[in-house]
PDB file of C-alpha atoms and ligand atoms in Angstrom:
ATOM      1  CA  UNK N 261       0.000   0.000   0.000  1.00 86.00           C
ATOM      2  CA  UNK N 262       1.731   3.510  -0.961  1.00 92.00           C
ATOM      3  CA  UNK N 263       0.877   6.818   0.194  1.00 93.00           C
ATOM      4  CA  UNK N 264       1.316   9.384  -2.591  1.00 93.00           C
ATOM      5  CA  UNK N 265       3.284  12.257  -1.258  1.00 92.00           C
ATOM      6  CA  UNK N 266       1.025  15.153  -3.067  1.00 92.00           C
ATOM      7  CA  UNK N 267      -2.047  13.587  -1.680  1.00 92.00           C
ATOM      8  CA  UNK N 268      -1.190  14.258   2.125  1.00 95.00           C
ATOM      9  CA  UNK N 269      -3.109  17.350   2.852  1.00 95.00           C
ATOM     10  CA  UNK N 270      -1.572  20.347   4.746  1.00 93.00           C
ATOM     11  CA  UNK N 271      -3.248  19.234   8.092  1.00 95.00           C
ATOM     12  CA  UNK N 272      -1.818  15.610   7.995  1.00 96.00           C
ATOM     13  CA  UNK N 273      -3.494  12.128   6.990  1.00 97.00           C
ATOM     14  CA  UNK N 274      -5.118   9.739   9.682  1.00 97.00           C
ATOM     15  CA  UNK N 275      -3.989   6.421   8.555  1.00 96.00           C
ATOM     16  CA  UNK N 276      -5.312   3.255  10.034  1.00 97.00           C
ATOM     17  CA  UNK N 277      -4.720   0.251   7.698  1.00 95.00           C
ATOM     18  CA  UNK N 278      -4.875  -3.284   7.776  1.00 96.00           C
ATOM     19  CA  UNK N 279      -1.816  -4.579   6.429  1.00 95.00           C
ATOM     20  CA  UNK N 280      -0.347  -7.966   4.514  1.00 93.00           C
ATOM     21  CA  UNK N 281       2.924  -8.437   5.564  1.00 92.00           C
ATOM     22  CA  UNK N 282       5.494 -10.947   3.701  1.00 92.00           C
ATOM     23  CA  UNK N 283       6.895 -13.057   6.629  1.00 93.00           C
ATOM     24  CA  UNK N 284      10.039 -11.932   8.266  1.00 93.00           C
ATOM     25  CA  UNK N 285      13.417 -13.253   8.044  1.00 90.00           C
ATOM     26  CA  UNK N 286      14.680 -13.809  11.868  1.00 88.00           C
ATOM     27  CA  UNK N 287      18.541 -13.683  13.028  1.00 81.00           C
ATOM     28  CA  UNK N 288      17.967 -17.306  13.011  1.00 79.00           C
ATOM     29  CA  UNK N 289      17.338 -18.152   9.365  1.00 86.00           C
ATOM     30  CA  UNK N 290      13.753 -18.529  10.571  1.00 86.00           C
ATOM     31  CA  UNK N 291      10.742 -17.181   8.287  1.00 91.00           C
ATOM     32  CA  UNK N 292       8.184 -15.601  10.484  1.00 94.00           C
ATOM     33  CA  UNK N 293       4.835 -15.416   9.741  1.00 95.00           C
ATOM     34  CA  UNK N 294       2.989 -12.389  10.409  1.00 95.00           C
ATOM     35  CA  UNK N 295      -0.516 -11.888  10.700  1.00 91.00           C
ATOM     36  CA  UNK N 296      -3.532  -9.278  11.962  1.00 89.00           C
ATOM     37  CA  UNK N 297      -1.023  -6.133  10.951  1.00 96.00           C
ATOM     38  CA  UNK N 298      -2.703  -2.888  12.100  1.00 97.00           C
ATOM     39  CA  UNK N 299      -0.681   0.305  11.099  1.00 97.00           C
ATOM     40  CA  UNK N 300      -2.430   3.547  12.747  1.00 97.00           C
ATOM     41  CA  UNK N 301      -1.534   7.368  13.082  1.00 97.00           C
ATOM     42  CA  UNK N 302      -0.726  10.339  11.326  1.00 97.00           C
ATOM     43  CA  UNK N 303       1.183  10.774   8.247  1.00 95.00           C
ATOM     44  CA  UNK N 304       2.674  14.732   7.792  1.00 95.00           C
ATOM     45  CA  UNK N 305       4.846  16.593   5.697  1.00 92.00           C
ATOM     46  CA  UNK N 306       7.896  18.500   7.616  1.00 88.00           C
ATOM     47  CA  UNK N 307       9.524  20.691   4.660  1.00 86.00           C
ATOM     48  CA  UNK N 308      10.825  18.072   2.703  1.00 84.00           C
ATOM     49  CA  UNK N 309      10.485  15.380   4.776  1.00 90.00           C
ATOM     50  CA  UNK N 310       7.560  13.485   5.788  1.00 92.00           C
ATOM     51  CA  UNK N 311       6.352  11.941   8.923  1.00 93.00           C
ATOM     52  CA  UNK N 312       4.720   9.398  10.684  1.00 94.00           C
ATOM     53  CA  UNK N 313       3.878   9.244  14.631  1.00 95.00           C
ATOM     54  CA  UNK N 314       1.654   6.349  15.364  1.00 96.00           C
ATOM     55  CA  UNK N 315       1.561   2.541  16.224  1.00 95.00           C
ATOM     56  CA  UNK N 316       1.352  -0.902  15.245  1.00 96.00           C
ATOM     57  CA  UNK N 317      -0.028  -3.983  16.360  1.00 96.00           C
ATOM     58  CA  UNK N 318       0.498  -7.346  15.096  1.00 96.00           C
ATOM     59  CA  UNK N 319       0.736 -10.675  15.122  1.00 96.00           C
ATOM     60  CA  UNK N 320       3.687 -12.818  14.785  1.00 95.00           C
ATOM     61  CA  UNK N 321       4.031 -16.451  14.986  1.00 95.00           C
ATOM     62  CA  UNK N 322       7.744 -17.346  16.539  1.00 95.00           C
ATOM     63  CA  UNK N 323       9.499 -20.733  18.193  1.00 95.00           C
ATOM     64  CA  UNK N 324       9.983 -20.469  21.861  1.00 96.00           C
ATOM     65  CA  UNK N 325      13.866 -20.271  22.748  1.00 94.00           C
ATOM     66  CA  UNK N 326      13.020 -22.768  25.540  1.00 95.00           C
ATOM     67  CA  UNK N 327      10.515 -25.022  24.863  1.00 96.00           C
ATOM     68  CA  UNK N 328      10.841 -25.097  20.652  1.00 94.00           C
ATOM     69  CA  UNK N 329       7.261 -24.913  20.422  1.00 96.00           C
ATOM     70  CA  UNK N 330       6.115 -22.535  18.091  1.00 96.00           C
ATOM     71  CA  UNK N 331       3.620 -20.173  19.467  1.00 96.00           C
ATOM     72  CA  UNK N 332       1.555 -16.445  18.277  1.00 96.00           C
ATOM     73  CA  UNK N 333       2.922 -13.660  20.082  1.00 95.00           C
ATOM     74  CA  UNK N 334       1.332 -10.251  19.868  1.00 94.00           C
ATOM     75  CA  UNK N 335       3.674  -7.336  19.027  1.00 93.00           C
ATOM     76  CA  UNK N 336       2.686  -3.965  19.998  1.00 93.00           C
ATOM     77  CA  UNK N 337       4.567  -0.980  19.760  1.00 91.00           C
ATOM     78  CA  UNK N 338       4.878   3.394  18.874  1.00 93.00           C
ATOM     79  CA  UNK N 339       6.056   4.130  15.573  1.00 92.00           C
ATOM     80  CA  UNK N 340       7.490   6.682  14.842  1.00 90.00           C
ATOM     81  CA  UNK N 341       9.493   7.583  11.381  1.00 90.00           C
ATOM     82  CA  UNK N 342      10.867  10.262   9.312  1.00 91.00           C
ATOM     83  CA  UNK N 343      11.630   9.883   5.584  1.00 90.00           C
ATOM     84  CA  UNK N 344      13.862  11.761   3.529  1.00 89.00           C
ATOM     85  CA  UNK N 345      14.049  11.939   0.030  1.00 87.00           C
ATOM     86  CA  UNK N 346      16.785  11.145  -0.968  1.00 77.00           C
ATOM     87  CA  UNK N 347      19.163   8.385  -2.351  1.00 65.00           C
ATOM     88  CA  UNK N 348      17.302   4.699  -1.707  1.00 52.00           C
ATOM     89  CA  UNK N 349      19.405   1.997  -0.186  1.00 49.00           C
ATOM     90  CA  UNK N 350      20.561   1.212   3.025  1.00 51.00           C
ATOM     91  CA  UNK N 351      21.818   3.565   5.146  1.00 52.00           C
ATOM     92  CA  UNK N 352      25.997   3.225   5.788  1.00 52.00           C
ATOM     93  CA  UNK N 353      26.543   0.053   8.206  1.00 48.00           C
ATOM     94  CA  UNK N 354      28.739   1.990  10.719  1.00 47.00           C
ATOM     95  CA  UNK N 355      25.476   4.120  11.078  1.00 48.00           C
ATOM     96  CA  UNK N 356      22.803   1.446  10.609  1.00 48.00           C
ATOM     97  CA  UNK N 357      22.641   0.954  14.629  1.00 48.00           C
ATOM     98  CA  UNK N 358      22.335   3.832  15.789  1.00 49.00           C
ATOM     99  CA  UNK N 359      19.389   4.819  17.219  1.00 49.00           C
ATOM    100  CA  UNK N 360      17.995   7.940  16.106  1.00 52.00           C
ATOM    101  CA  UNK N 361      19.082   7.072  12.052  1.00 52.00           C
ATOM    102  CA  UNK N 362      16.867   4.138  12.840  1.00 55.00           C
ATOM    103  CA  UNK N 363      13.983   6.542  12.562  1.00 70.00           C
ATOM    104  CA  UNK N 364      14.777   8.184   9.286  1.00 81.00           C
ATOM    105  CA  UNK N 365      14.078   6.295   6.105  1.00 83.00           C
ATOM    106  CA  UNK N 366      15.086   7.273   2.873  1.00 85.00           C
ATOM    107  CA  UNK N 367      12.689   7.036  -0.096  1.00 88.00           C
ATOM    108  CA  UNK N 368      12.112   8.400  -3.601  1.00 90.00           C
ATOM    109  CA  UNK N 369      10.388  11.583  -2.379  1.00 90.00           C
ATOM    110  CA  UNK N 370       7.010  10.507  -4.352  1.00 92.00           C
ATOM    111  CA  UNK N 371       5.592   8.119  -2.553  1.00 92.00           C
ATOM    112  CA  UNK N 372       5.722   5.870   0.790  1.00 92.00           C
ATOM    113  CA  UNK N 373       5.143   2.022   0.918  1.00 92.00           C
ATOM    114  CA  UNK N 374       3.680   1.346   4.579  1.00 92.00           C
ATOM    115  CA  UNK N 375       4.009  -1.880   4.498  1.00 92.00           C
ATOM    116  CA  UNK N 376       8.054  -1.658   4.641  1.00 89.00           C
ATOM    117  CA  UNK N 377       6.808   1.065   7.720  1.00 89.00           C
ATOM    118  CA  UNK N 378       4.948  -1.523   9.185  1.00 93.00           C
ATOM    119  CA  UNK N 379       7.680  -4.790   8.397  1.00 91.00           C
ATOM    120  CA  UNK N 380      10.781  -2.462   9.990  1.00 88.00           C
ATOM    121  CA  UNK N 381       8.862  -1.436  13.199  1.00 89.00           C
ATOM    122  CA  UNK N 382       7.977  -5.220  13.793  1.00 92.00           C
ATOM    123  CA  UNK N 383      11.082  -6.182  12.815  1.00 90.00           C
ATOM    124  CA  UNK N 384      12.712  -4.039  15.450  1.00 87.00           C
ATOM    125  CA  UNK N 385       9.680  -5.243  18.360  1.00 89.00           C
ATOM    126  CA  UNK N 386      10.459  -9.135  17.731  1.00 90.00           C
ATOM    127  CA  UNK N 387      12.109 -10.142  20.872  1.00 90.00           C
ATOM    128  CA  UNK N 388      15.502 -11.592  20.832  1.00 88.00           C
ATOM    129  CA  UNK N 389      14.698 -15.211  22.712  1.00 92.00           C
ATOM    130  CA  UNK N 390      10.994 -15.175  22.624  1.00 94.00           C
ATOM    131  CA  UNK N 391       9.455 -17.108  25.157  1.00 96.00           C
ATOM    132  CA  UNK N 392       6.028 -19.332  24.782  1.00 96.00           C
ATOM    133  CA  UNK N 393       5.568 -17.950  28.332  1.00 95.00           C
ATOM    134  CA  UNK N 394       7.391 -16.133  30.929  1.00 94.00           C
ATOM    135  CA  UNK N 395       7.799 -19.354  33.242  1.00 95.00           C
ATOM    136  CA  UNK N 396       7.903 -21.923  30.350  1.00 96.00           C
ATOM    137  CA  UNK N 397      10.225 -24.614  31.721  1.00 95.00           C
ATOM    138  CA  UNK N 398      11.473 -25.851  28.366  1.00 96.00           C
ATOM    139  CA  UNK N 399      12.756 -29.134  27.935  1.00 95.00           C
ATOM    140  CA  UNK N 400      14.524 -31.413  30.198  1.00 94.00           C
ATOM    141  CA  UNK N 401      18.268 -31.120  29.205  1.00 91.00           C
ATOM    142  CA  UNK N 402      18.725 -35.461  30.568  1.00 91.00           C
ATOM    143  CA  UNK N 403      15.600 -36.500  28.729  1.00 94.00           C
ATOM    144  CA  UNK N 404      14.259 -34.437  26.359  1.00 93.00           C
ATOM    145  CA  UNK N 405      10.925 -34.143  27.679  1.00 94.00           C
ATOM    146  CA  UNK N 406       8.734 -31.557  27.245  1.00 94.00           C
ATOM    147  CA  UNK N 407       8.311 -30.183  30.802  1.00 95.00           C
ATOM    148  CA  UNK N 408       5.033 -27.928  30.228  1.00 94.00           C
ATOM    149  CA  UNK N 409       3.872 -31.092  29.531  1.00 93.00           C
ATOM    150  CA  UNK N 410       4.260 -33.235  32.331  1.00 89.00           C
ATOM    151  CA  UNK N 411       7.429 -33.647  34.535  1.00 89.00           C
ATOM    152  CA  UNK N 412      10.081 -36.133  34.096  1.00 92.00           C
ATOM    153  CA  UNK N 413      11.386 -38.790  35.556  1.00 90.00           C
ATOM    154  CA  UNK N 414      15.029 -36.960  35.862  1.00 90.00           C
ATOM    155  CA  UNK N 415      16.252 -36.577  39.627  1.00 81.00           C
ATOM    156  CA  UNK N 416      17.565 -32.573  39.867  1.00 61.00           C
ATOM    157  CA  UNK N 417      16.920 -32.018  36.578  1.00 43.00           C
ATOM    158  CA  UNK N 418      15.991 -28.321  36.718  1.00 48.00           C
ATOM    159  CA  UNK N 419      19.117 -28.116  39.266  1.00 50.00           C
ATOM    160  CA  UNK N 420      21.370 -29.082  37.004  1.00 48.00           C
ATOM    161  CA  UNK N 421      19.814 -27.469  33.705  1.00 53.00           C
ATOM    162  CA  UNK N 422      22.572 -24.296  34.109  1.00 52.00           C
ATOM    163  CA  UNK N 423      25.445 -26.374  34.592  1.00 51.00           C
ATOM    164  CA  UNK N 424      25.095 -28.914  31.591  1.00 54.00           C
ATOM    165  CA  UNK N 425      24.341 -25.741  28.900  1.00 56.00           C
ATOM    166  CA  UNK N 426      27.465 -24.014  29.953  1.00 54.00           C
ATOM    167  CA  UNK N 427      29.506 -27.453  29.279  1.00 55.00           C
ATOM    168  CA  UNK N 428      27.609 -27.991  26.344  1.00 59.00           C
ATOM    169  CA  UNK N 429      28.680 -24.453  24.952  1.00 53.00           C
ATOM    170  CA  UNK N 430      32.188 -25.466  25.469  1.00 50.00           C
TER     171      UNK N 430
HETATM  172 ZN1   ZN M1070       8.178 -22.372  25.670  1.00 87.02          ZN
HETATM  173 ZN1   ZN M1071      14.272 -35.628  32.161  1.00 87.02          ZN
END
């Protein structure tokens, strides 16, 4: 969906959108899914530059860094962007991290795609070890089992569960 620069009235435009979202590629090599994308705010121009001060919601289906179950988590975060026309591409790597160029996104000076608004502000939201649940007790690092499920056999097994992933890291 693109936003045509010279039809954003003086005042601003209310945008709230619906949004299909290709999945996303995680650190991982994992494809995520994304579903139930909601992109809502105000689009303005700034001089040159346009912005957008808003939010998004969505839905994102990950693997649990514990468990490896894959579960739906629900992303939901401000979003807040400035584009400046300007060359396309990728900003220079040394820059790329730092925080505040993270906000400003180059683009043709015509028009705005917000789905790529939409994909980078989820992309930045997806947590780095998601969890299925904040006390998820994974699996059982003798047996395998599925402990959500039902406990083990395994004496000390949640004892020991520190010590044998630093050895196995060795
Ligand atoms: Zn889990
Ligand atoms: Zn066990």
């Amino acid at each position: 969906m693109f936003i045509e620069v010279n039809k954003i009235p003086p005042e601003g435009l209310e945008i709230d959108r619906v949004l299909q979202i290709q999945p996303i590629q995680l650190g991982s090599g994992e494809q995520a899914k994304v579903g139930d994308v909601r992109l809502k705010g105000t689009l303005r121009r700034a001089g040159s530059d346009l912005e957008f001060r808003g939010g998004v919601e969505a839905g994102i289906s990950l693997t649990c860094s514990r468990c490896l179950e894959p579960f739906r988590q629900p992303l939901e975060g401000p979003c807040h962007r400035i584009f400046r026309a300007g060359p396309l591409g990728k900003p220079e790597s040394e820059h790329a991290l730092v925080e505040e160029d993270l906000a400003l996104t180059p683009f043709d000076g015509i028009r705005i795609n917000l789905e790529e608004v939409a994909r980078e502000q989820i992309y930045l939201t997806i947590p780095l070890k998601p969890l299925c649940e904040e006390s998820c007790r994974g699996l059982c690092p003798h047996c395998g089992a599925a402990l959500n499920t039902e406990p083990c056999g395994c004496p000390e097994a949640r004892q020991e569960t520190e010590t044998l992933t630093s050895k196995l890291t060795l």
